[in-house]
Short mmCIF file of N, CA and C in Angstrom, two decimals:
data_model
loop_
_atom_site.label_atom_id
_atom_site.label_comp_id
_atom_site.label_asym_id
_atom_site.label_seq_id
_atom_site.Cartn_x
_atom_site.Cartn_y
_atom_site.Cartn_z
N MET I 1 0.85 -1.20 0.00
CA MET I 1 0.00 0.00 0.00
C MET I 1 0.88 1.24 0.00
N ALA I 2 0.54 2.23 -0.80
CA ALA I 2 1.31 3.47 -0.85
C ALA I 2 1.18 4.24 0.46
N SER I 3 2.24 4.95 0.79
CA SER I 3 2.22 5.75 2.01
C SER I 3 1.23 6.89 1.86
N ALA I 4 0.55 7.22 2.96
CA ALA I 4 -0.39 8.35 2.95
C ALA I 4 0.33 9.66 3.18
N LYS I 5 1.61 9.58 3.54
CA LYS I 5 2.37 10.80 3.76
C LYS I 5 2.72 11.45 2.43
N ALA I 6 2.88 12.78 2.46
CA ALA I 6 3.29 13.47 1.24
C ALA I 6 4.70 13.04 0.83
N PHE I 7 5.58 12.89 1.83
CA PHE I 7 6.97 12.49 1.56
C PHE I 7 7.41 11.49 2.63
N ASP I 8 8.35 10.63 2.22
CA ASP I 8 8.88 9.65 3.17
C ASP I 8 10.18 10.12 3.81
N ALA I 9 10.75 11.20 3.29
CA ALA I 9 11.98 11.77 3.87
C ALA I 9 12.12 13.20 3.37
N TYR I 10 12.89 13.96 4.12
CA TYR I 10 13.15 15.35 3.79
C TYR I 10 14.65 15.61 3.85
N ILE I 11 15.13 16.43 2.93
CA ILE I 11 16.54 16.81 2.93
C ILE I 11 16.61 18.34 2.84
N PHE I 12 17.31 18.93 3.79
CA PHE I 12 17.44 20.39 3.86
C PHE I 12 18.87 20.82 3.58
N ASP I 13 19.00 21.94 2.87
CA ASP I 13 20.26 22.65 2.74
C ASP I 13 20.54 23.38 4.05
N LEU I 14 21.80 23.77 4.26
CA LEU I 14 22.17 24.49 5.48
C LEU I 14 22.15 26.00 5.27
N ASP I 15 23.12 26.52 4.55
CA ASP I 15 23.22 27.98 4.39
C ASP I 15 22.16 28.51 3.43
N GLY I 16 21.43 29.51 3.91
CA GLY I 16 20.36 30.08 3.13
C GLY I 16 19.01 29.46 3.43
N VAL I 17 19.01 28.42 4.25
CA VAL I 17 17.75 27.77 4.64
C VAL I 17 17.69 27.64 6.17
N VAL I 18 18.60 26.86 6.74
CA VAL I 18 18.60 26.63 8.18
C VAL I 18 19.36 27.73 8.91
N ARG I 19 20.35 28.29 8.27
CA ARG I 19 21.07 29.43 8.85
C ARG I 19 21.34 30.44 7.74
N HIS I 20 21.52 31.69 8.15
CA HIS I 20 21.64 32.78 7.18
C HIS I 20 22.79 33.70 7.52
N PHE I 21 23.57 34.05 6.51
CA PHE I 21 24.59 35.06 6.65
C PHE I 21 23.99 36.42 6.32
N ASP I 22 24.54 37.45 6.92
CA ASP I 22 24.06 38.82 6.74
C ASP I 22 24.59 39.37 5.41
N ARG I 23 23.72 39.42 4.40
CA ARG I 23 24.14 39.89 3.08
C ARG I 23 24.52 41.37 3.11
N MET I 24 23.89 42.14 3.98
CA MET I 24 24.25 43.56 4.09
C MET I 24 25.67 43.72 4.62
N GLU I 25 26.06 42.83 5.55
CA GLU I 25 27.43 42.88 6.06
C GLU I 25 28.42 42.48 4.97
N GLU I 26 28.05 41.49 4.15
CA GLU I 26 28.92 41.12 3.04
C GLU I 26 29.15 42.31 2.11
N GLU I 27 28.06 43.04 1.82
CA GLU I 27 28.18 44.22 0.96
C GLU I 27 29.05 45.29 1.61
N ALA I 28 28.93 45.43 2.93
CA ALA I 28 29.74 46.42 3.64
C ALA I 28 31.23 46.05 3.58
N ILE I 29 31.54 44.77 3.69
CA ILE I 29 32.93 44.33 3.57
C ILE I 29 33.47 44.67 2.18
N GLU I 30 32.65 44.41 1.17
CA GLU I 30 33.09 44.72 -0.19
C GLU I 30 33.35 46.21 -0.36
N ARG I 31 32.47 47.03 0.19
CA ARG I 31 32.68 48.49 0.08
C ARG I 31 33.96 48.91 0.79
N ARG I 32 34.19 48.36 1.99
CA ARG I 32 35.38 48.75 2.75
C ARG I 32 36.67 48.41 2.01
N HIS I 33 36.60 47.35 1.21
CA HIS I 33 37.83 46.89 0.55
C HIS I 33 37.83 47.18 -0.95
N GLY I 34 36.88 48.02 -1.38
CA GLY I 34 36.88 48.43 -2.78
C GLY I 34 36.58 47.33 -3.77
N LEU I 35 35.77 46.36 -3.35
CA LEU I 35 35.42 45.24 -4.22
C LEU I 35 34.08 45.48 -4.88
N ALA I 36 33.92 44.98 -6.09
CA ALA I 36 32.65 45.11 -6.80
C ALA I 36 31.58 44.27 -6.09
N PRO I 37 30.33 44.72 -6.12
CA PRO I 37 29.25 43.96 -5.47
C PRO I 37 29.17 42.53 -6.00
N GLY I 38 29.14 41.59 -5.07
CA GLY I 38 29.03 40.18 -5.43
C GLY I 38 30.34 39.50 -5.75
N SER I 39 31.40 40.28 -5.89
CA SER I 39 32.67 39.68 -6.31
C SER I 39 33.31 38.83 -5.22
N MET I 40 33.07 39.17 -3.97
CA MET I 40 33.70 38.45 -2.86
C MET I 40 33.18 37.01 -2.77
N ILE I 41 31.87 36.85 -2.80
CA ILE I 41 31.29 35.51 -2.72
C ILE I 41 31.61 34.72 -3.97
N HIS I 42 31.61 35.40 -5.12
CA HIS I 42 31.96 34.69 -6.36
C HIS I 42 33.39 34.16 -6.28
N ALA I 43 34.32 34.99 -5.79
CA ALA I 43 35.70 34.56 -5.67
C ALA I 43 35.85 33.39 -4.71
N ALA I 44 35.05 33.42 -3.63
CA ALA I 44 35.17 32.39 -2.60
C ALA I 44 34.50 31.08 -3.00
N PHE I 45 33.32 31.17 -3.63
CA PHE I 45 32.54 29.95 -3.84
C PHE I 45 32.06 29.73 -5.27
N GLY I 46 32.35 30.67 -6.15
CA GLY I 46 31.94 30.49 -7.53
C GLY I 46 33.10 30.16 -8.44
N SER I 47 34.14 29.56 -7.88
CA SER I 47 35.37 29.30 -8.63
C SER I 47 35.90 27.91 -8.29
N GLU I 48 36.96 27.53 -8.96
CA GLU I 48 37.59 26.25 -8.67
C GLU I 48 38.13 26.22 -7.24
N LEU I 49 38.57 27.36 -6.73
CA LEU I 49 39.02 27.44 -5.34
C LEU I 49 37.90 27.03 -4.40
N GLY I 50 36.72 27.59 -4.60
CA GLY I 50 35.59 27.23 -3.77
C GLY I 50 35.23 25.77 -3.88
N ASN I 51 35.32 25.23 -5.09
CA ASN I 51 35.00 23.81 -5.28
C ASN I 51 35.99 22.91 -4.54
N GLU I 52 37.25 23.28 -4.57
CA GLU I 52 38.25 22.50 -3.82
C GLU I 52 37.94 22.54 -2.33
N PHE I 53 37.51 23.70 -1.86
CA PHE I 53 37.20 23.87 -0.44
C PHE I 53 36.01 23.04 -0.01
N ILE I 54 34.90 23.15 -0.75
CA ILE I 54 33.68 22.43 -0.33
C ILE I 54 33.76 20.93 -0.60
N CYS I 55 34.72 20.54 -1.43
CA CYS I 55 34.93 19.10 -1.65
C CYS I 55 35.99 18.52 -0.72
N GLY I 56 36.46 19.35 0.23
CA GLY I 56 37.36 18.85 1.27
C GLY I 56 38.79 18.64 0.83
N ARG I 57 39.16 19.20 -0.32
CA ARG I 57 40.53 18.99 -0.80
C ARG I 57 41.52 19.98 -0.20
N ILE I 58 40.99 21.10 0.33
CA ILE I 58 41.85 22.04 1.06
C ILE I 58 41.16 22.43 2.36
N ASP I 59 41.96 22.81 3.35
CA ASP I 59 41.40 23.17 4.64
C ASP I 59 41.20 24.69 4.74
N HIS I 60 40.68 25.14 5.87
CA HIS I 60 40.38 26.56 6.04
C HIS I 60 41.61 27.47 5.89
N PRO I 61 42.75 27.16 6.52
CA PRO I 61 43.90 28.07 6.38
C PRO I 61 44.35 28.23 4.92
N GLU I 62 44.40 27.12 4.17
CA GLU I 62 44.81 27.22 2.77
C GLU I 62 43.77 27.98 1.95
N PHE I 63 42.49 27.73 2.25
CA PHE I 63 41.42 28.44 1.55
C PHE I 63 41.55 29.94 1.77
N GLU I 64 41.73 30.36 3.02
CA GLU I 64 41.85 31.79 3.32
C GLU I 64 43.08 32.39 2.65
N ALA I 65 44.19 31.67 2.69
CA ALA I 65 45.42 32.20 2.09
C ALA I 65 45.27 32.39 0.59
N ARG I 66 44.64 31.43 -0.07
CA ARG I 66 44.47 31.54 -1.53
C ARG I 66 43.41 32.58 -1.88
N LEU I 67 42.36 32.65 -1.07
CA LEU I 67 41.33 33.66 -1.30
C LEU I 67 41.90 35.07 -1.14
N ALA I 68 42.82 35.21 -0.19
CA ALA I 68 43.44 36.52 0.06
C ALA I 68 44.20 37.03 -1.15
N THR I 69 44.72 36.13 -1.98
CA THR I 69 45.44 36.57 -3.18
C THR I 69 44.49 37.13 -4.23
N VAL I 70 43.20 36.81 -4.10
CA VAL I 70 42.20 37.26 -5.08
C VAL I 70 41.49 38.53 -4.61
N ILE I 71 41.06 38.56 -3.35
CA ILE I 71 40.26 39.70 -2.86
C ILE I 71 40.99 40.52 -1.81
N GLY I 72 42.19 40.12 -1.44
CA GLY I 72 42.95 40.83 -0.42
C GLY I 72 42.82 40.17 0.93
N PRO I 73 43.85 40.22 1.74
CA PRO I 73 43.82 39.54 3.05
C PRO I 73 42.79 40.09 4.01
N GLY I 74 42.56 41.40 3.98
CA GLY I 74 41.57 41.98 4.89
C GLY I 74 40.17 41.49 4.59
N ALA I 75 39.79 41.54 3.33
CA ALA I 75 38.45 41.09 2.94
C ALA I 75 38.28 39.60 3.20
N ALA I 76 39.30 38.82 2.90
CA ALA I 76 39.21 37.38 3.13
C ALA I 76 39.02 37.07 4.61
N ALA I 77 39.79 37.76 5.46
CA ALA I 77 39.68 37.53 6.90
C ALA I 77 38.30 37.93 7.41
N GLU I 78 37.79 39.06 6.94
CA GLU I 78 36.47 39.51 7.40
C GLU I 78 35.36 38.58 6.92
N LEU I 79 35.46 38.14 5.68
CA LEU I 79 34.44 37.22 5.16
C LEU I 79 34.39 35.94 5.97
N LEU I 80 35.54 35.37 6.23
CA LEU I 80 35.57 34.07 6.93
C LEU I 80 35.33 34.21 8.43
N ALA I 81 35.36 35.43 8.93
CA ALA I 81 35.04 35.66 10.34
C ALA I 81 33.54 35.82 10.56
N MET I 82 32.77 35.98 9.49
CA MET I 82 31.33 36.15 9.63
C MET I 82 30.70 34.90 10.23
N ARG I 83 29.68 35.11 11.06
CA ARG I 83 28.96 34.00 11.68
C ARG I 83 27.48 34.10 11.32
N PRO I 84 26.89 33.00 10.90
CA PRO I 84 25.49 33.04 10.49
C PRO I 84 24.53 32.98 11.67
N GLU I 85 23.29 33.37 11.42
CA GLU I 85 22.22 33.27 12.40
C GLU I 85 21.36 32.06 12.06
N VAL I 86 21.06 31.26 13.07
CA VAL I 86 20.18 30.10 12.87
C VAL I 86 18.74 30.58 12.74
N ASP I 87 18.02 30.01 11.78
CA ASP I 87 16.59 30.31 11.61
C ASP I 87 15.82 29.33 12.48
N HIS I 88 15.43 29.77 13.65
CA HIS I 88 14.78 28.87 14.61
C HIS I 88 13.39 28.44 14.15
N GLY I 89 12.77 29.24 13.29
CA GLY I 89 11.50 28.82 12.72
C GLY I 89 11.67 27.61 11.83
N VAL I 90 12.71 27.60 11.02
CA VAL I 90 12.99 26.45 10.17
C VAL I 90 13.35 25.23 11.02
N VAL I 91 14.14 25.46 12.07
CA VAL I 91 14.52 24.35 12.96
C VAL I 91 13.27 23.75 13.62
N SER I 92 12.33 24.58 14.02
CA SER I 92 11.09 24.07 14.62
C SER I 92 10.29 23.26 13.61
N LEU I 93 10.27 23.72 12.36
CA LEU I 93 9.57 22.95 11.32
C LEU I 93 10.24 21.60 11.12
N ILE I 94 11.56 21.58 11.10
CA ILE I 94 12.29 20.32 10.96
C ILE I 94 11.95 19.37 12.10
N GLU I 95 11.88 19.89 13.32
CA GLU I 95 11.50 19.06 14.47
C GLU I 95 10.12 18.44 14.27
N ALA I 96 9.19 19.22 13.74
CA ALA I 96 7.84 18.71 13.51
C ALA I 96 7.85 17.64 12.42
N LEU I 97 8.60 17.86 11.36
CA LEU I 97 8.66 16.88 10.27
C LEU I 97 9.28 15.57 10.74
N ARG I 98 10.25 15.65 11.64
CA ARG I 98 10.93 14.44 12.12
C ARG I 98 10.02 13.54 12.93
N ALA I 99 8.89 14.05 13.34
CA ALA I 99 7.94 13.20 14.06
C ALA I 99 7.37 12.12 13.15
N ASP I 100 7.39 12.36 11.84
CA ASP I 100 6.78 11.43 10.90
C ASP I 100 7.74 10.83 9.88
N ALA I 101 8.90 11.45 9.69
CA ALA I 101 9.83 10.99 8.66
C ALA I 101 11.23 11.48 8.97
N PRO I 102 12.24 10.77 8.46
CA PRO I 102 13.62 11.24 8.70
C PRO I 102 13.91 12.53 7.95
N VAL I 103 14.73 13.36 8.56
CA VAL I 103 15.16 14.62 7.94
C VAL I 103 16.68 14.65 7.92
N ALA I 104 17.24 14.85 6.73
CA ALA I 104 18.69 14.90 6.56
C ALA I 104 19.13 16.32 6.22
N LEU I 105 20.38 16.59 6.51
CA LEU I 105 21.03 17.83 6.08
C LEU I 105 21.97 17.48 4.95
N LEU I 106 21.88 18.23 3.86
CA LEU I 106 22.80 18.05 2.73
C LEU I 106 23.43 19.40 2.43
N THR I 107 24.72 19.52 2.74
CA THR I 107 25.38 20.81 2.64
C THR I 107 26.67 20.74 1.84
N ASN I 108 26.89 21.77 1.04
CA ASN I 108 28.21 22.00 0.48
C ASN I 108 29.01 22.68 1.58
N GLY I 109 29.56 21.86 2.45
CA GLY I 109 30.17 22.36 3.66
C GLY I 109 31.68 22.43 3.58
N SER I 110 32.31 22.16 4.71
CA SER I 110 33.77 22.21 4.80
C SER I 110 34.22 21.20 5.84
N THR I 111 35.51 21.16 6.07
CA THR I 111 36.03 20.23 7.07
C THR I 111 35.63 20.63 8.48
N ARG I 112 35.06 21.84 8.65
CA ARG I 112 34.65 22.30 9.98
C ARG I 112 33.13 22.24 10.18
N THR I 113 32.40 21.66 9.24
CA THR I 113 30.94 21.70 9.33
C THR I 113 30.42 21.06 10.62
N ALA I 114 30.96 19.92 10.99
CA ALA I 114 30.48 19.24 12.21
C ALA I 114 30.68 20.15 13.43
N HIS I 115 31.82 20.82 13.50
CA HIS I 115 32.10 21.74 14.60
C HIS I 115 31.12 22.91 14.58
N GLU I 116 30.85 23.44 13.40
CA GLU I 116 29.92 24.57 13.29
C GLU I 116 28.51 24.18 13.70
N LEU I 117 28.09 22.98 13.34
CA LEU I 117 26.76 22.51 13.74
C LEU I 117 26.69 22.38 15.26
N ALA I 118 27.75 21.86 15.86
CA ALA I 118 27.77 21.72 17.32
C ALA I 118 27.72 23.08 17.99
N ALA I 119 28.49 24.03 17.47
CA ALA I 119 28.54 25.37 18.07
C ALA I 119 27.19 26.06 17.97
N ALA I 120 26.42 25.75 16.93
CA ALA I 120 25.11 26.36 16.73
C ALA I 120 23.99 25.60 17.41
N GLY I 121 24.32 24.50 18.09
CA GLY I 121 23.30 23.70 18.74
C GLY I 121 22.49 22.86 17.78
N LEU I 122 23.06 22.53 16.62
CA LEU I 122 22.32 21.82 15.58
C LEU I 122 22.78 20.37 15.39
N SER I 123 23.67 19.89 16.24
CA SER I 123 24.20 18.54 16.05
C SER I 123 23.12 17.48 16.05
N ALA I 124 22.09 17.67 16.87
CA ALA I 124 21.02 16.66 16.97
C ALA I 124 19.76 17.06 16.21
N ALA I 125 19.88 18.08 15.35
CA ALA I 125 18.69 18.58 14.65
C ALA I 125 18.29 17.72 13.47
N PHE I 126 19.19 16.84 13.02
CA PHE I 126 18.94 16.03 11.83
C PHE I 126 19.21 14.56 12.12
N ASP I 127 18.54 13.72 11.35
CA ASP I 127 18.77 12.28 11.48
C ASP I 127 20.06 11.86 10.79
N MET I 128 20.51 12.68 9.85
CA MET I 128 21.70 12.35 9.07
C MET I 128 22.27 13.63 8.48
N VAL I 129 23.60 13.71 8.40
CA VAL I 129 24.27 14.84 7.78
C VAL I 129 25.11 14.33 6.63
N VAL I 130 24.89 14.92 5.45
CA VAL I 130 25.70 14.61 4.27
C VAL I 130 26.47 15.88 3.93
N ASN I 131 27.79 15.80 4.01
CA ASN I 131 28.67 16.96 3.84
C ASN I 131 29.55 16.73 2.62
N SER I 132 29.50 17.66 1.68
CA SER I 132 30.31 17.55 0.47
C SER I 132 31.79 17.39 0.77
N ALA I 133 32.25 18.04 1.83
CA ALA I 133 33.68 17.99 2.16
C ALA I 133 34.10 16.60 2.62
N THR I 134 33.17 15.81 3.09
CA THR I 134 33.47 14.43 3.49
C THR I 134 33.43 13.50 2.29
N LEU I 135 32.46 13.73 1.40
CA LEU I 135 32.28 12.86 0.23
C LEU I 135 33.21 13.19 -0.92
N GLY I 136 33.61 14.47 -1.01
CA GLY I 136 34.38 14.89 -2.17
C GLY I 136 33.52 15.15 -3.39
N ILE I 137 32.21 15.27 -3.18
CA ILE I 137 31.24 15.55 -4.24
C ILE I 137 30.34 16.66 -3.72
N ALA I 138 30.02 17.63 -4.56
CA ALA I 138 29.21 18.76 -4.12
C ALA I 138 27.95 18.90 -4.96
N LYS I 139 26.93 19.52 -4.35
CA LYS I 139 25.77 19.92 -5.13
C LYS I 139 26.22 20.89 -6.21
N PRO I 140 25.69 20.84 -7.42
CA PRO I 140 24.50 20.10 -7.83
C PRO I 140 24.76 18.75 -8.50
N ALA I 141 25.89 18.11 -8.22
CA ALA I 141 26.16 16.80 -8.83
C ALA I 141 25.08 15.80 -8.44
N VAL I 142 24.55 15.10 -9.41
CA VAL I 142 23.46 14.13 -9.17
C VAL I 142 23.87 13.10 -8.12
N GLU I 143 25.15 12.73 -8.12
CA GLU I 143 25.59 11.65 -7.23
C GLU I 143 25.38 11.96 -5.76
N ILE I 144 25.49 13.24 -5.37
CA ILE I 144 25.37 13.55 -3.95
C ILE I 144 23.93 13.39 -3.47
N TYR I 145 22.96 13.70 -4.32
CA TYR I 145 21.56 13.51 -3.95
C TYR I 145 21.24 12.02 -3.86
N ARG I 146 21.76 11.25 -4.81
CA ARG I 146 21.51 9.80 -4.79
C ARG I 146 22.18 9.14 -3.60
N HIS I 147 23.34 9.67 -3.22
CA HIS I 147 23.99 9.17 -2.00
C HIS I 147 23.11 9.43 -0.79
N ALA I 148 22.54 10.62 -0.71
CA ALA I 148 21.71 10.97 0.45
C ALA I 148 20.46 10.11 0.51
N THR I 149 19.75 9.97 -0.61
CA THR I 149 18.53 9.15 -0.57
C THR I 149 18.86 7.68 -0.34
N GLY I 150 20.02 7.23 -0.85
CA GLY I 150 20.43 5.85 -0.60
C GLY I 150 20.68 5.59 0.87
N ARG I 151 21.33 6.53 1.53
CA ARG I 151 21.57 6.37 2.98
C ARG I 151 20.27 6.44 3.76
N LEU I 152 19.33 7.25 3.29
CA LEU I 152 18.03 7.34 3.96
C LEU I 152 17.19 6.10 3.71
N GLY I 153 17.48 5.39 2.63
CA GLY I 153 16.70 4.21 2.27
C GLY I 153 15.33 4.56 1.75
N VAL I 154 15.23 5.71 1.09
CA VAL I 154 13.95 6.20 0.59
C VAL I 154 14.09 6.49 -0.91
N PRO I 155 13.08 6.14 -1.73
CA PRO I 155 13.16 6.46 -3.15
C PRO I 155 13.26 7.97 -3.37
N PRO I 156 14.04 8.40 -4.35
CA PRO I 156 14.17 9.84 -4.60
C PRO I 156 12.83 10.54 -4.80
N GLU I 157 11.92 9.88 -5.50
CA GLU I 157 10.63 10.52 -5.79
C GLU I 157 9.73 10.67 -4.57
N ARG I 158 10.14 10.04 -3.47
CA ARG I 158 9.39 10.17 -2.21
C ARG I 158 10.13 11.08 -1.24
N THR I 159 11.13 11.80 -1.74
CA THR I 159 11.97 12.66 -0.91
C THR I 159 11.83 14.11 -1.34
N LEU I 160 11.62 15.00 -0.37
CA LEU I 160 11.58 16.43 -0.64
C LEU I 160 12.93 17.05 -0.31
N PHE I 161 13.47 17.80 -1.25
CA PHE I 161 14.72 18.52 -1.06
C PHE I 161 14.42 20.01 -1.03
N VAL I 162 15.00 20.72 -0.05
CA VAL I 162 14.76 22.15 0.14
C VAL I 162 16.11 22.89 0.09
N ASP I 163 16.22 23.85 -0.83
CA ASP I 163 17.47 24.59 -1.00
C ASP I 163 17.13 25.98 -1.51
N ASP I 164 18.02 26.95 -1.25
CA ASP I 164 17.77 28.32 -1.70
C ASP I 164 18.41 28.63 -3.05
N ARG I 165 19.18 27.70 -3.59
CA ARG I 165 19.87 27.97 -4.86
C ARG I 165 19.21 27.20 -6.01
N PRO I 166 18.75 27.91 -7.05
CA PRO I 166 18.10 27.23 -8.18
C PRO I 166 18.95 26.13 -8.81
N LEU I 167 20.27 26.34 -8.89
CA LEU I 167 21.14 25.32 -9.49
C LEU I 167 21.07 24.01 -8.71
N ASN I 168 21.02 24.11 -7.39
CA ASN I 168 20.93 22.91 -6.57
C ASN I 168 19.55 22.26 -6.68
N ILE I 169 18.53 23.07 -6.84
CA ILE I 169 17.18 22.54 -7.07
C ILE I 169 17.16 21.74 -8.37
N ASP I 170 17.78 22.29 -9.42
CA ASP I 170 17.82 21.59 -10.70
C ASP I 170 18.54 20.25 -10.56
N GLY I 171 19.65 20.23 -9.82
CA GLY I 171 20.38 18.99 -9.61
C GLY I 171 19.54 17.94 -8.91
N ALA I 172 18.79 18.37 -7.89
CA ALA I 172 17.94 17.44 -7.16
C ALA I 172 16.85 16.87 -8.06
N ARG I 173 16.26 17.72 -8.86
CA ARG I 173 15.20 17.24 -9.76
C ARG I 173 15.76 16.28 -10.80
N THR I 174 16.96 16.55 -11.28
CA THR I 174 17.61 15.63 -12.22
C THR I 174 17.83 14.27 -11.57
N ALA I 175 18.11 14.28 -10.27
CA ALA I 175 18.32 13.03 -9.53
C ALA I 175 17.00 12.34 -9.17
N GLY I 176 15.87 12.97 -9.49
CA GLY I 176 14.58 12.35 -9.26
C GLY I 176 13.86 12.76 -8.00
N LEU I 177 14.42 13.71 -7.24
CA LEU I 177 13.78 14.16 -6.01
C LEU I 177 12.73 15.22 -6.34
N VAL I 178 11.77 15.37 -5.43
CA VAL I 178 10.89 16.53 -5.45
C VAL I 178 11.68 17.66 -4.79
N ALA I 179 11.65 18.86 -5.37
CA ALA I 179 12.49 19.93 -4.84
C ALA I 179 11.70 21.22 -4.69
N HIS I 180 11.99 21.93 -3.60
CA HIS I 180 11.35 23.22 -3.32
C HIS I 180 12.41 24.29 -3.21
N HIS I 181 12.25 25.35 -4.01
CA HIS I 181 13.18 26.49 -3.94
C HIS I 181 12.79 27.35 -2.75
N PHE I 182 13.66 27.38 -1.75
CA PHE I 182 13.37 28.10 -0.50
C PHE I 182 13.54 29.59 -0.68
N VAL I 183 12.46 30.32 -0.43
CA VAL I 183 12.52 31.79 -0.43
C VAL I 183 12.06 32.35 0.92
N GLY I 184 11.59 31.46 1.79
CA GLY I 184 11.15 31.89 3.11
C GLY I 184 10.34 30.78 3.77
N LEU I 185 10.25 30.87 5.09
CA LEU I 185 9.56 29.84 5.86
C LEU I 185 8.07 29.78 5.53
N ASP I 186 7.44 30.91 5.38
CA ASP I 186 6.00 30.91 5.11
C ASP I 186 5.68 30.20 3.80
N GLU I 187 6.47 30.47 2.77
CA GLU I 187 6.24 29.82 1.49
C GLU I 187 6.49 28.32 1.58
N LEU I 188 7.49 27.91 2.35
CA LEU I 188 7.75 26.48 2.55
C LEU I 188 6.57 25.82 3.26
N ARG I 189 6.04 26.47 4.26
CA ARG I 189 4.87 25.92 4.96
C ARG I 189 3.68 25.77 4.00
N ARG I 190 3.49 26.77 3.14
CA ARG I 190 2.38 26.68 2.18
C ARG I 190 2.60 25.52 1.20
N PHE I 191 3.85 25.36 0.76
CA PHE I 191 4.15 24.25 -0.14
C PHE I 191 3.85 22.91 0.53
N LEU I 192 4.28 22.74 1.77
CA LEU I 192 4.04 21.50 2.50
C LEU I 192 2.54 21.28 2.68
N GLY I 193 1.81 22.37 2.94
CA GLY I 193 0.36 22.24 3.08
C GLY I 193 -0.30 21.77 1.80
N ARG I 194 0.15 22.28 0.67
CA ARG I 194 -0.41 21.86 -0.61
C ARG I 194 -0.04 20.41 -0.94
N ALA I 195 1.14 19.98 -0.47
CA ALA I 195 1.60 18.62 -0.77
C ALA I 195 0.97 17.57 0.14
N ALA I 196 0.40 18.00 1.26
CA ALA I 196 -0.17 17.05 2.23
C ALA I 196 -1.32 16.28 1.59
N PRO I 197 -1.44 14.98 1.89
CA PRO I 197 -2.54 14.18 1.33
C PRO I 197 -3.87 14.58 1.89
#
């Protein structure tokens, strides 16, 4: 018999969904260091350097040192010193969802992700954590979504993936998951309400 639940498992992104960096502060750092808007994040995470970092091939000190050659040591230090705010509304929703189905975290993280989750009080917030830096594969590669659903033991088509980046949403859909582009908690709640049987 088919499950009456809308989904048999849920997978959440970390940055931009469960926790948020202050984009205004990022812009302020760029202004202080004479950088073009958006160039700092692009240099850090929209390049081969960023891919090496999130795939665990380089650690934080090497990442900062190499980033400093692109955007300057001051900007690199300030960017990496930023600390995100946890969205407690999203965390509460995850707690509610876990009452009926497993919830995993799938993040393009780093070698410090486990420490960061512990520091934020999120170590026990998920049934499973899939970190690109551990696997050596990052979103939006199809393989990382299939790895996550395989570990959950749930068919991709019965799994909801939530992420704030359209590229990652596309990757999840290519892997066969149902995917929701996160733009805010209220919209996510409405989506879940519409999906409920």
